[in-house]
Structure formats: C-alpha cells, structure tokens
Coordinates of C-alpha atoms in Angstrom, one line a residue:
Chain Z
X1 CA 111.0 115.2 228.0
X2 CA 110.2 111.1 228.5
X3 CA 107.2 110.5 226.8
X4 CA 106.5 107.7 229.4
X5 CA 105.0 110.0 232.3
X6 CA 106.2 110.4 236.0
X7 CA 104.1 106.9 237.0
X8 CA 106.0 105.0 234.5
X9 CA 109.3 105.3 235.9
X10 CA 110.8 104.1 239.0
X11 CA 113.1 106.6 240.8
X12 CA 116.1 105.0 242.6
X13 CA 118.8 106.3 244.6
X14 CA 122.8 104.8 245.1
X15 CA 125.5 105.9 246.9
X16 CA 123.6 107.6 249.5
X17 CA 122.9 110.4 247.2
X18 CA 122.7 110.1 243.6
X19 CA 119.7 110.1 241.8
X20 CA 118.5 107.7 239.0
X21 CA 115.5 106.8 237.1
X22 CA 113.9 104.3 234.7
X23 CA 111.0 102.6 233.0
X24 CA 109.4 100.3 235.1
X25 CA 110.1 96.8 233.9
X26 CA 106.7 95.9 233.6
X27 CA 106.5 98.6 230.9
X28 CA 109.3 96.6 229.3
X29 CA 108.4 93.7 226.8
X30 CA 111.7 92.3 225.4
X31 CA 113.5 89.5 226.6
X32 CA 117.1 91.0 227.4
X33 CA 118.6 94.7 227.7
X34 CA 121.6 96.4 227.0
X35 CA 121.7 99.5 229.4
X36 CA 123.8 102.2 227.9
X37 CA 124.7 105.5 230.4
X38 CA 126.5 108.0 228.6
X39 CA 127.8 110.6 230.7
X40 CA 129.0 113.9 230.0
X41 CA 131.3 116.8 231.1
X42 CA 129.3 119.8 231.3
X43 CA 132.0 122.3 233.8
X44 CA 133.5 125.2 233.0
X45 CA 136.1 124.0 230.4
X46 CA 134.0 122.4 228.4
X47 CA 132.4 125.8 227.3
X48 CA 133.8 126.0 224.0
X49 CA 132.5 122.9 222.6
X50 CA 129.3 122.7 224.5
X51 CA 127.0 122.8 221.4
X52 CA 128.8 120.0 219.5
X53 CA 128.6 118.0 222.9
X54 CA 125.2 117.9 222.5
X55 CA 125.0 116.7 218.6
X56 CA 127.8 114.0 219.5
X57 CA 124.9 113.1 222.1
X58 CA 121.8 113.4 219.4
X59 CA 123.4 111.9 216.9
X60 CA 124.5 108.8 218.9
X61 CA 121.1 108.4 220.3
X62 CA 119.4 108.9 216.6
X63 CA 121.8 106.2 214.9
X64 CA 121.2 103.5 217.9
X65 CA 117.6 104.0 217.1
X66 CA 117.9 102.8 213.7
X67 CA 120.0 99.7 214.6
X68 CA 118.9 96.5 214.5
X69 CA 119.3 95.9 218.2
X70 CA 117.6 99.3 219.0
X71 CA 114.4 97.5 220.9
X72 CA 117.0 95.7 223.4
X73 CA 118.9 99.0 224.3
X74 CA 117.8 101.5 227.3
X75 CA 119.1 104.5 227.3
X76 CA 120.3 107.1 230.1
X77 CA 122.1 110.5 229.3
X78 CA 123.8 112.6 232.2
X79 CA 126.3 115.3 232.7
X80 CA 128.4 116.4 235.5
X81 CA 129.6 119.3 237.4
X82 CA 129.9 120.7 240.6
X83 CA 127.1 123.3 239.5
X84 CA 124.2 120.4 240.1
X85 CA 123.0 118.8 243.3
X86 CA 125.4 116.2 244.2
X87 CA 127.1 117.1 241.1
X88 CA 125.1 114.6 238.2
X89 CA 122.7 115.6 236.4
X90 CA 120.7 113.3 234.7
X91 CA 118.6 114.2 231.4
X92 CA 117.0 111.1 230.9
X93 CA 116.7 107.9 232.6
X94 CA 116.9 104.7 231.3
X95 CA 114.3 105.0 228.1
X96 CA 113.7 102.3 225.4
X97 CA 114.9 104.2 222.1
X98 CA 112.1 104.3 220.7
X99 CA 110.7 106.8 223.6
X100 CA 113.7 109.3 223.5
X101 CA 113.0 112.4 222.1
X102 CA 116.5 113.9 221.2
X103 CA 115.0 117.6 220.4
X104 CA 113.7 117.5 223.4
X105 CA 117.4 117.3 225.0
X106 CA 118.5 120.3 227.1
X107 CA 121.0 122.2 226.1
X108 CA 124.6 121.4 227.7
X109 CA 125.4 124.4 229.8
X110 CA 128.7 124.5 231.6
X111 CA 129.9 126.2 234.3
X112 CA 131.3 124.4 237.7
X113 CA 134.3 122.6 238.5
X114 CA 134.8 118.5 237.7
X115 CA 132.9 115.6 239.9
X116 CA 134.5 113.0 237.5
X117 CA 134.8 110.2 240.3
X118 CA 131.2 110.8 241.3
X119 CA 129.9 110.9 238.0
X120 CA 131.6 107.4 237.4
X121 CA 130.5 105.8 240.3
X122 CA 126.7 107.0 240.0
X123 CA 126.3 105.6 236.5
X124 CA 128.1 102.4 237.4
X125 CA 125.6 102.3 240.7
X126 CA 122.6 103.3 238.7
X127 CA 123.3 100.6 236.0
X128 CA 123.8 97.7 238.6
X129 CA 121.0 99.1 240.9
X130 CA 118.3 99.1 237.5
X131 CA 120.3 95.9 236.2
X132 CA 119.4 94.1 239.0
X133 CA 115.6 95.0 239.2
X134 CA 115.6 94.0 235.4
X135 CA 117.6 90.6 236.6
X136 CA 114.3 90.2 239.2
X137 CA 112.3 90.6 236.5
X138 CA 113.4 88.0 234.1
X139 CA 115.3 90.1 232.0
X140 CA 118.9 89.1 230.6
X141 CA 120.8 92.3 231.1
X142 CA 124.1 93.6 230.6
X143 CA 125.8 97.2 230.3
X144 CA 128.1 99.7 229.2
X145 CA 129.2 103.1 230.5
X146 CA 130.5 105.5 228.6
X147 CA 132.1 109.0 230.6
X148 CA 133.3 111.7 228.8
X149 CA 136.1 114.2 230.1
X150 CA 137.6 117.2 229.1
X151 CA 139.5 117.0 232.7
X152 CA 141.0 115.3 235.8
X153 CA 138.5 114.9 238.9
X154 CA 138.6 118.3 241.4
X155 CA 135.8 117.9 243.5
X156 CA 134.5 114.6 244.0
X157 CA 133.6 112.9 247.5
X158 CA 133.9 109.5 246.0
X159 CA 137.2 108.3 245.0
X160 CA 138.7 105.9 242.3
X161 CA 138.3 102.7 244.9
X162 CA 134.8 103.3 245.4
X163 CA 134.8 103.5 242.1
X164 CA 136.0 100.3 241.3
X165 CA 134.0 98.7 244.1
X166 CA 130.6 99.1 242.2
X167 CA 132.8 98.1 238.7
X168 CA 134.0 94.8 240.5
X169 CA 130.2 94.2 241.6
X170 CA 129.0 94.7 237.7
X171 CA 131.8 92.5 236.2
X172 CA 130.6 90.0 238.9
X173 CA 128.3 88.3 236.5
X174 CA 125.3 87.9 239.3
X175 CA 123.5 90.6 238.5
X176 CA 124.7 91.8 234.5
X177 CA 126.1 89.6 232.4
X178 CA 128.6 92.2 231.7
X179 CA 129.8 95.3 231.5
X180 CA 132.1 97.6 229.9
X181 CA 133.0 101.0 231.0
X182 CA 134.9 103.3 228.9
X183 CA 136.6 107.0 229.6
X184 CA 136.9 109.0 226.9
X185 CA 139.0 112.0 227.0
X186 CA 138.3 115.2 224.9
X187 CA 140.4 117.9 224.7
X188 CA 142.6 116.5 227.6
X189 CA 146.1 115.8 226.4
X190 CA 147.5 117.8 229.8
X191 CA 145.3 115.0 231.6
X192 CA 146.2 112.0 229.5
X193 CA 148.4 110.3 232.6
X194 CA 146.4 111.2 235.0
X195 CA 143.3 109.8 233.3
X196 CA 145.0 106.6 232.5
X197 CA 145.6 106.2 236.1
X198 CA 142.0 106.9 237.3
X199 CA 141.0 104.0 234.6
X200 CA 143.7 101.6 236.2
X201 CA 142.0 102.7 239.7
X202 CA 138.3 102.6 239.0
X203 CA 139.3 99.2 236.8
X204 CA 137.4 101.0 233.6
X205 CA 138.2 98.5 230.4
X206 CA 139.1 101.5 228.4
X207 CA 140.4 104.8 227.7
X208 CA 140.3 106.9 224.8
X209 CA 141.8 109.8 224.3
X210 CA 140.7 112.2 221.7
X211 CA 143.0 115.1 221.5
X212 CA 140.9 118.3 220.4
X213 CA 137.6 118.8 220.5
X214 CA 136.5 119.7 216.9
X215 CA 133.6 119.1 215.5
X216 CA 134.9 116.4 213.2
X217 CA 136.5 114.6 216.3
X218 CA 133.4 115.0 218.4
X219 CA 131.4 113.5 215.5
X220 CA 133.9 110.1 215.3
X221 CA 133.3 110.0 219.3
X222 CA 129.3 110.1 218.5
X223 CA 130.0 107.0 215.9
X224 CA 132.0 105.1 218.4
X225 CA 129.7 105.6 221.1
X226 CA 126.6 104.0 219.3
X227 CA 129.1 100.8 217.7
X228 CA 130.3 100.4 221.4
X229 CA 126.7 100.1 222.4
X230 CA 125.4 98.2 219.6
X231 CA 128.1 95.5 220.1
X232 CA 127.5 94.9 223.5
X233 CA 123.7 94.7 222.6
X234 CA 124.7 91.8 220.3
X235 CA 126.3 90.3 223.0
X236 CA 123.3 90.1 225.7
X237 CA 122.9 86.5 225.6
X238 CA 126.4 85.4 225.2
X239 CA 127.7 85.3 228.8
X240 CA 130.2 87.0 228.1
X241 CA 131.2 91.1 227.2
X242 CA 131.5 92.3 223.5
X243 CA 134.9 91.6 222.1
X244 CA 134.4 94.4 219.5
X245 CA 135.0 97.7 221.0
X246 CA 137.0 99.7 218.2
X247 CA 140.7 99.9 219.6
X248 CA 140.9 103.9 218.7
X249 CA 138.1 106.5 217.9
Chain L
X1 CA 88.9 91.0 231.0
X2 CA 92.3 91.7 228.9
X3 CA 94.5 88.6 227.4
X4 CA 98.7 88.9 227.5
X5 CA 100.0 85.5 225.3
X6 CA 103.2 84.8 224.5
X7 CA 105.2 81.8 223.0
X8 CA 108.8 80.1 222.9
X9 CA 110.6 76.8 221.8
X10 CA 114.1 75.6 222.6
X11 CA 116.1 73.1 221.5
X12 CA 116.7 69.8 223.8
X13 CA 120.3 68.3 223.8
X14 CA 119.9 65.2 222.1
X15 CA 119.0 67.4 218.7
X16 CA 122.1 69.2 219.6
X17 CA 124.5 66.4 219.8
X18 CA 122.9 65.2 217.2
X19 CA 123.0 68.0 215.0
X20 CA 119.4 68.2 213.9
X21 CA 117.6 71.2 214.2
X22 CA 114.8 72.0 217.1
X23 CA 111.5 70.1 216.1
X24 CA 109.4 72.2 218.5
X25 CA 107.5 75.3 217.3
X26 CA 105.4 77.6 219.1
X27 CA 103.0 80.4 218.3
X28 CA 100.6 82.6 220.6
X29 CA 98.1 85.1 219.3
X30 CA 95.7 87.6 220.6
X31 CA 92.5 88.5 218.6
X32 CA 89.9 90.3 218.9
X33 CA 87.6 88.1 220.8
X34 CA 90.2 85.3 221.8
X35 CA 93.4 84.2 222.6
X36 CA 95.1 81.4 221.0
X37 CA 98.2 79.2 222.2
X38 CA 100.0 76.7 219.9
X39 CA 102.2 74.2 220.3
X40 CA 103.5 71.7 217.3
X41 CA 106.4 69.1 218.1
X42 CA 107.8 67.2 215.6
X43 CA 108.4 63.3 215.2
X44 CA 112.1 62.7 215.9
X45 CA 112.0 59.9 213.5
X46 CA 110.1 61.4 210.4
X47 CA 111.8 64.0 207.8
X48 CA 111.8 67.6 207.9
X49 CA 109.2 68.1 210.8
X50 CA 111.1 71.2 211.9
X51 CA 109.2 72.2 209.2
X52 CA 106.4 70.2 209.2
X53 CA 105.8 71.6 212.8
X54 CA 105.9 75.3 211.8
X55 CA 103.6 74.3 208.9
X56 CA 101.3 72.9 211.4
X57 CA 101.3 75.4 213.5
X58 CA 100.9 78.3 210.9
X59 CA 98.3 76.3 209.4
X60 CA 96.2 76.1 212.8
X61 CA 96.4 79.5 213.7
X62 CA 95.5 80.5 210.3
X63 CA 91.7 78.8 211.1
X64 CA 91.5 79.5 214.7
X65 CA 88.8 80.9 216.1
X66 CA 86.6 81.1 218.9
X67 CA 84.3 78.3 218.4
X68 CA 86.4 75.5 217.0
X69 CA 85.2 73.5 219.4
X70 CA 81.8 73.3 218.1
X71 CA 83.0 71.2 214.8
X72 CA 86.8 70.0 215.5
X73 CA 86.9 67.9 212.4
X74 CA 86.1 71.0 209.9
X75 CA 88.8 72.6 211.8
X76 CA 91.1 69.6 211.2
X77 CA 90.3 69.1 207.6
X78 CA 91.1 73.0 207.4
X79 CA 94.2 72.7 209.1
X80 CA 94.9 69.7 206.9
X81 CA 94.4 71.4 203.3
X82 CA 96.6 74.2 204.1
X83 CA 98.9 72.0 205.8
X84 CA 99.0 69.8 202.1
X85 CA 99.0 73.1 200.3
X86 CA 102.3 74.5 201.6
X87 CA 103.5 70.7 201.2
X88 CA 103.3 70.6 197.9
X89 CA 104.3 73.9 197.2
X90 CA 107.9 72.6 198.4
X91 CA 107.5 69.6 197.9
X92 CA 107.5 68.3 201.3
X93 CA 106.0 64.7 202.2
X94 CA 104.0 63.2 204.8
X95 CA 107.3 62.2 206.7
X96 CA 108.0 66.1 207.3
X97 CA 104.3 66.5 208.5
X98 CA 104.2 64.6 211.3
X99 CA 103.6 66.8 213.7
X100 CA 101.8 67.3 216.9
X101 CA 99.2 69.7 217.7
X102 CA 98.0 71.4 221.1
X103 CA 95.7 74.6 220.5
X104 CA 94.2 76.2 223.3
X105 CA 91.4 78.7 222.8
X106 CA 90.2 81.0 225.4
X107 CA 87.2 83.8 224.6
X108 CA 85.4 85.4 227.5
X109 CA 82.8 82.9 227.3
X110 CA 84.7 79.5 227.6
X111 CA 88.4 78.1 227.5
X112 CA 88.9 74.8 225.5
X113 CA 92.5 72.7 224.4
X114 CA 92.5 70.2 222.1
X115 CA 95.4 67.4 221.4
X116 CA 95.9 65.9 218.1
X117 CA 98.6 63.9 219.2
X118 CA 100.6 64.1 222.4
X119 CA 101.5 67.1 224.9
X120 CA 100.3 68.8 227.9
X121 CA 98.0 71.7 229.4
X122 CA 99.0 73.7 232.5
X123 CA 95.8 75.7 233.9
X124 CA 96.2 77.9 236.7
X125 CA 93.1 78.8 238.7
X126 CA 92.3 82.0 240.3
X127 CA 91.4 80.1 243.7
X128 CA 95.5 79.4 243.9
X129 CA 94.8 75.3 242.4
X130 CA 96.6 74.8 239.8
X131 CA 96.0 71.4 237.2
X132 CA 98.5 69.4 234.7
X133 CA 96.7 67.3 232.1
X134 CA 99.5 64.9 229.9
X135 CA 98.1 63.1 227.1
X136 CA 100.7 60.4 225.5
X137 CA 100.3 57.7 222.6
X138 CA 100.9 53.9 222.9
X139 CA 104.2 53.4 220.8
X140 CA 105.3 57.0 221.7
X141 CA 103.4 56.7 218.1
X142 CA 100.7 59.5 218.3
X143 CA 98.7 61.1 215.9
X144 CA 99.2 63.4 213.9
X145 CA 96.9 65.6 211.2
X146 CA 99.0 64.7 208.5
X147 CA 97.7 60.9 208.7
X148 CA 93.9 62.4 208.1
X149 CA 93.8 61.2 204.6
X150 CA 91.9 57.8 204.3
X151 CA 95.5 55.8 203.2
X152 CA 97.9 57.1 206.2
X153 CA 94.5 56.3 208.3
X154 CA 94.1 53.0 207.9
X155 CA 97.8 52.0 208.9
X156 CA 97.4 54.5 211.5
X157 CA 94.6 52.5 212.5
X158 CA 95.7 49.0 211.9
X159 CA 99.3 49.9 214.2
X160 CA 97.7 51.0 217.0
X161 CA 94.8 48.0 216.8
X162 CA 91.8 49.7 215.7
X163 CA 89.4 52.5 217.0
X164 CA 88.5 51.1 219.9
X165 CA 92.2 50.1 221.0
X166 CA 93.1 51.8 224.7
X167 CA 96.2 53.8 222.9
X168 CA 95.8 57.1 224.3
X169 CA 96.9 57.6 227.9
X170 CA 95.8 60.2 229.7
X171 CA 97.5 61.9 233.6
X172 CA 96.3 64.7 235.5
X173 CA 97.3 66.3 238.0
X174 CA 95.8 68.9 240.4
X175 CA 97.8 70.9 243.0
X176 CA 95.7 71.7 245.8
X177 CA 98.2 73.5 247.7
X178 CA 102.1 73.7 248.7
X179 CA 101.8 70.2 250.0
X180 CA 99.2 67.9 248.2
X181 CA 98.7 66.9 244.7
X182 CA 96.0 65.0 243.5
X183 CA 96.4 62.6 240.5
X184 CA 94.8 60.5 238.2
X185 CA 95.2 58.0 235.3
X186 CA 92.5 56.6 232.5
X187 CA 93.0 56.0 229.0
X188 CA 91.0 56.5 225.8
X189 CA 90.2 55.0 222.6
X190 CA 92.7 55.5 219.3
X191 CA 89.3 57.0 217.9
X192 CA 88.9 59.4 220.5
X193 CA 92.1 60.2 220.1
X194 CA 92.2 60.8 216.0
X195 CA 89.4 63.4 216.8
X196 CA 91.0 65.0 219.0
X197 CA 90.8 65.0 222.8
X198 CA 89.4 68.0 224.0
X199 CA 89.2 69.9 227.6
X200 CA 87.0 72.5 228.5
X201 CA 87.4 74.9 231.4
X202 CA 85.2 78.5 232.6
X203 CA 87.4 81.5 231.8
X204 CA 86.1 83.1 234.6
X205 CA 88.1 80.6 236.9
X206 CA 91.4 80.6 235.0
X207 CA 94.2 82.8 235.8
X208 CA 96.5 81.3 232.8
X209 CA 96.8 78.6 230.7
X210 CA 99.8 77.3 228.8
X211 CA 100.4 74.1 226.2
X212 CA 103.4 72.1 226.3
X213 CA 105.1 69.8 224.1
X214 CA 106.0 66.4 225.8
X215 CA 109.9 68.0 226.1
X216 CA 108.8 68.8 230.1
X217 CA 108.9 64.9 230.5
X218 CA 112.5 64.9 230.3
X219 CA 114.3 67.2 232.5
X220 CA 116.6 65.4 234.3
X221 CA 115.0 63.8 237.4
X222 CA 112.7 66.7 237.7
X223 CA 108.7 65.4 237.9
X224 CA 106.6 67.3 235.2
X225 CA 104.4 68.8 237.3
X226 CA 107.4 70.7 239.1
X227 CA 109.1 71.4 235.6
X228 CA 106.0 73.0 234.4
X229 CA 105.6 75.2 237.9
X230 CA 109.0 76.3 237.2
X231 CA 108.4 77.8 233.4
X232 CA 105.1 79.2 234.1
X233 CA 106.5 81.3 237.4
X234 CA 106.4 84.2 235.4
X235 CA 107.5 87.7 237.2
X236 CA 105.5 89.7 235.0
X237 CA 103.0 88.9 231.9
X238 CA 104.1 91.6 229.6
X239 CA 106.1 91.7 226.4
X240 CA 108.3 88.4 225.7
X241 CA 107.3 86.8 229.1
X242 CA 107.3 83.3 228.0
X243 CA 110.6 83.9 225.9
X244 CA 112.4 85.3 229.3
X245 CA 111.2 82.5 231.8
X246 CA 111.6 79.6 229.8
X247 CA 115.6 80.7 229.0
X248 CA 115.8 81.6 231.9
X249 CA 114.8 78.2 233.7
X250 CA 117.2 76.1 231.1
X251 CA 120.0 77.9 231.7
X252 CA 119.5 77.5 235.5
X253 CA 118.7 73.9 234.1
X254 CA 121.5 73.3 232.3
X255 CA 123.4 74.8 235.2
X256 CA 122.4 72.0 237.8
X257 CA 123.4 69.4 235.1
X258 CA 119.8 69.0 234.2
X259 CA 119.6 70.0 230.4
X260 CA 116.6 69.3 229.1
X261 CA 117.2 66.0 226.9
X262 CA 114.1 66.7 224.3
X263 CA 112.9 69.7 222.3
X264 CA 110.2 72.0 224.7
X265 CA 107.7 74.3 223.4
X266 CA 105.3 76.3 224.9
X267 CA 102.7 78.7 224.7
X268 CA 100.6 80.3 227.3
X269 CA 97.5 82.9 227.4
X270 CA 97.4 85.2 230.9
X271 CA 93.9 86.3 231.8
X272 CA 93.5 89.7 233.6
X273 CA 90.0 89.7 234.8
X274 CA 90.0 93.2 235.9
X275 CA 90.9 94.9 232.6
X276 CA 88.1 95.4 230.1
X277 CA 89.8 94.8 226.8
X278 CA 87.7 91.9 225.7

C-alpha cells in the first residue's frame, strides 16, 4: 500500500515482540514531525460498525492531508485483536501524508477477542522507538496516540504499568517533546469505569467516551481525531504539548 | 556529482531584547548547472536592513550564475539595479540597504565565494581538513553594495582612508585534524575590498561548503572555528538540513547559557561526488 517501497522503510521491533515500521529519516526533509498512531479495535464486537471504522480512519487521514501542517505529520494506522500475531496489526507505518494512499486501506475485519493493553503499549513503544531515531537525526519531534475501543482489555500480556512505563518515558521530554495519548471509547458505556481506570493506570491524558457507534458519531470521532493531531503539529517547536485538545467529541 | 543546499537565519538576543527584528537573511538554491549559497546581514545601525538584507539577497540570486566570477563588477552593478529597483518601489533608502553579501557558487568545474562586506566561509574537504576563512572591516564599517553609486563611494572611501588603506582584515583557519589547527592573519586594501574579495577552491576536493554571517563571532566564549564545526555537523544532507542543525545547536546554546548575542545566517551547498545529477 506505501508508495515508498520495502528499502525505504526501516522495520523496528519493541517490547520484545511488536512490530513497527517507518520511512527512513533520510527520506524525510522537514525540520520537525508530529507522529500520529491511530489505533483501532478490530475484535469481534466491533463487527457491526466495522465499515464506518474504516471511513472514520479515511476521512481523518484525507482531512490532515489538506491541513496546513500536513508535511510535518507522519502517519501510522493499526488495529488490534487477538486474531493477529502478537495481537497488532499494523496497516501502515509511519508515512508522510502526502504518501498515504487511503483507498488502498484494508478493510477492518473483526473477529478475536481484545489486546487493548498491548495495543497501547506497542504504539506508545513504536512512537518513542521512531521518535528517537528522528531525535538522532536532527529532527524536532513530538506525538500523539490515539486508541479506539469498543471494550475492556481480555487478553493482553502487557498490563496497564507497563503501559505507563513507556508513557512516562515519552512525557520525559529527552527523546519527544511531547506527547499525548488519548482513549476513546465507542460503543462502550458498560466499559466506561473500567476504561477510565486503565487511563488513570497507563497515565493516558484522556478519555473519551462516545456512547453508540453511529455513523454520525463515528464521523465527529474522525473530526476530532485530525484537530487532535493538527494541534499538536502546531505545537512541535513549542516545548511543550498542545493545550487544545477539544474537551468532548 | 549531485548538490543538496539548504539555508536558515535566526535571530541573536540583543535584536530580541531590543525588539528589532532579525537582520540576517539567508537563501540557497540548486540549478541546473550550480549551486548557490547566500548570506546577507544587515547593519545594526542603518534602517530597515531586515529588509534591505532580503532585498540583497533576492537581488543576488536573481543574477547568479555559474561564472560570476569571471566579471564580479557586472554582477554587482546587476545586483545593485535591482537592489535600487525594489528600493524605490517602496520607497526604501540607502540606510535600509546596507547589507552584507557572501555568495558562494559551486558548478562541477570550480567552487568560488565572494564577500562584499564582512562574513565567513566554512569549506570542508573530502581528505577530512576542514578550512574557516573570516573576512571583517576596519570600523566594524564594511561595505556594502548599496554604497556602489559614485556619492555613497566617495565617503565610503574617504572614512576608511582611501583605496589603498589596510581596512579589510582577513583570518583563516585550517583544521588538519582532531588536534591541530593552522592559522593565519593578512589584510587587504579598502579597494580590494569594494570589489569584492573572492576565494576559489576545486569542487572535486570539497565535501561542503557553507557562508556565514559574522553572528558565529559571538557565541558566548565559544571560538568560531568550533561554533561553525558545531552548525555544519549535519546528521544527514536531505530536506531542511541546515534549518534542523542550526536550531538545534541554539537551543543546546541557549541551554548552556550561551545564546548567541548577534543575528546568524547561513547557507551551505553539500557535494555528493558519487551521484551523477550534475
């Protein structure tokens, strides 16, 4: 899908086991990067609203390619279940916008049971571990992490402190010069306390919870996704993490 | 043989106390059979030479070319009509003007700088030496294109003493290796000077070359030659490399306590002698 081939990208690995890729930062030519993961339930439950999953992706992608910012922001998508290896899947690695292809996007196909810890922690690893070879590089960088849930964790082998160990190392300031992490969950009233507590845990700046997944609400999660990133893009530079992310979706 | 270039300019604290605006300007431009760097800094004490430097600068690369160093005063009096041109379009004076000029030119064939005015010229070699040339004005007065016409001339002139007055001083430096630097000190005439002091160097031998504005002269306590090592360290010579190392070395700068005091430009051309682009 990339339209940078295999020899562009460098292939990392964190946590032991999870997989992550991106453009080699001697392909890159700006001066400072926003990395933006968004990561995305694709078990079971999430069956039902797969389809408009993937527009709230699309669409997200397609409007932070027209902002002003859109040559300082790379771009990772993944999804989670217990169905994949090591239960993340990642569609793309970190990809300048204007290299992402969004028809080109698999489609989200759910089945499995809910590696939300590990999904967390491998897109917090794989942004600090590219972050820093970006840092090495001469880059300015700095990050945000966006997870979306329709559930509580199940069947992770990471938990919520090892979670927060690799947060606590991005909020550091030596390698990013900041990060935000949201949670964001869809169609998961039931889970609302439980998900609050995994934020508290994991030390996640935010969580949103969006209470049904209709198209209308999945299309507001797809607007606040690309603001949230596009304010912390405006931000790379500063020191210091965007103080704009939108209270509610 | 394939050219990267790239350019930046950052403000030095005493125009930030002060509330003026930076008075360096950089440009850095790859054409089809060269590479040009600019540099343009601004006299502190004029008018608008934040703008006169831009205007400078636009107005040099505008007549650039490969061979401007076989007749350096039709490339002046270019430089100096346009210059005049957008002047009076705005109605700018010869206060805003006075600016500073470093242009480095580097074709397959040969490599040359010239000063008008005051700066410096980092070349690094292929054969790991490395060389810092500084070229500074009597009077921390130097010369600028704008005082070309025959009035600003003659009291250009008649300050400094006359053509043949010893105003322009002149300090190189060669790095041989980690340990041992070789230096030297001569001066030139204000004549020389007003024509623009020119250096020459193969291509073939040079792995990059970058102008400076005189800002590297005051960072802290750090010695030029070791302020300019630090911004051309580059970790890779793609994209906005000049942009990324030189913020990144202020803020470490600034960090130590050691913000630069004056404006500093530069403007550097990377040479990859195993591409054949050019």
């Amino acid at each position: 899908m990339p339209r940078f081939d295999s020899d562009d990208m460098h292939q990392g690995q964190t946590g032991g086991r999870f997989g992550f890729s991106g453009v080699r930062t001697d392909k890159l030519g700006a001066s400072n990067y926003t990395l933006a993961d968004i990561v995305v339930d694709e078990t079971g439950s999430t069956s039902t609203f797969a389809d408009e999953l993937k527009k709230m992706v699309k669409a997200s992608v397609e409007s932070l390619k027209k902002n002003s910012r859109s040559d300082n922001i790379l771009v990772r998508v993944s999804t989670f279940s217990t169905r994949h290896p090591n239960g993340v899947r990642e569609i793309h690695g970190y990809l300048p916008l204007a290299d992402i292809d969004v028809t080109m996007y698999d489609d989200i196909d759910p089945a499995g049971m809910t590696p939300l810890f590990d999904a967390a922690f491998s897109a917090v690893a794989a942004s600090n571990a590219y972050g820093k070879m970006l840092k090495d590089d001469g880059y300015d960088v700095n990050s945000i992490i966006i997870v979306i849930t329709d559930g509580d964790d199940t069947s992770s082998s990471f938990g919520p402190s090892r979670v927060a160990a690799e947060v606590d190392q991005a909020i550091s300031g030596e390698v990013l010069e900041s990060c935000i992490t949201i949670l964001i969950g869809v169609n998961a009233a039931r889970f609302r306390a439980k998900l609050e507590t995994f934020r508290v845990e994991a030390k996640f700046d935010h969580y949103k919870d969006v209470a049904d997944a209709t198209p209308e609400s999945l299309a507001k999660i797809g607007g606040f996704i690309s603001q949230s990133v596009s304010s912390q893009s405006q931000s790379v530079g500063s020191g210091g993490p965007s103080q704009n992310i939108a209270a509610t979706i | 043989m394939k050219f990267s270039a790239d350019s930046h300019f950052l403000i030095g604290k005493q125009h930030e106390s002060d509330n003026k605006p930076c008075q360096d300007y950089a440009l850095a431009q790859i054409n089809t059979d060269c590479a040009i760097a600019i540099v343009s800094d601004g006299c502190s004490s004029g008018g608008r030479t934040d703008l006169g430097a831009r205007i400078v600068a636009c107005a040099a690369i505008t007549h650039a070319h490969k061979n401007i160093y076989a007749d350096l005063g039709s490339f002046e009096s270019a430089v100096y009509k346009t210059m005049w041109g957008v002047a009076e379009l705005i109605e700018l004076n010869i206060e805003d003007l006075l600016a500073t000029l470093v242009i480095a030119v580097v074709s397959k064939e040969h490599t040359f700088v010239h000063f008008f005015g005051d700066g410096a010229c980092h070349v690094k070699f292929r054969n790991g030496r490395a060389m810092l040339d500084r070229t500074s004005w009597a009077h921390n007065t130097p010369y600028y294109i704008a005082n070309r016409g025959h009035v600003a001339r003659e009291r250009f002139l008649k300050f400094h003493g006359g053509e043949m007055a010893q105003s322009v001083n002149r300090f190189v430096e060669q790095k041989i290796n980690e340990h041992d630097t070789l230096s030297a000190a001569h001066s030139d005439t204000c004549g020389n000077g007003m024509r623009g002091i020119t250096l020459a160097y193969p291509t073939d031998e040079i792995e990059s070359i970058t102008v400076f504005s005189d800002g590297i002269e005051q960072v802290g306590d750090i010695p030029p030659l070791e302020v300019v090592e630090m911004l051309t360290g580059f970790k890779n010579t793609t994209g906005d490399f000049a942009k990324r190392r030189l913020r990144q070395q202020v803020a470490t700068w600034k960090k130590d306590g050691k913000h630069p005091m004056d404006d500093i430009s530069m403007a550097t051309i990377h040479i990859n002698h195993d591409s054949e682009d050019v």
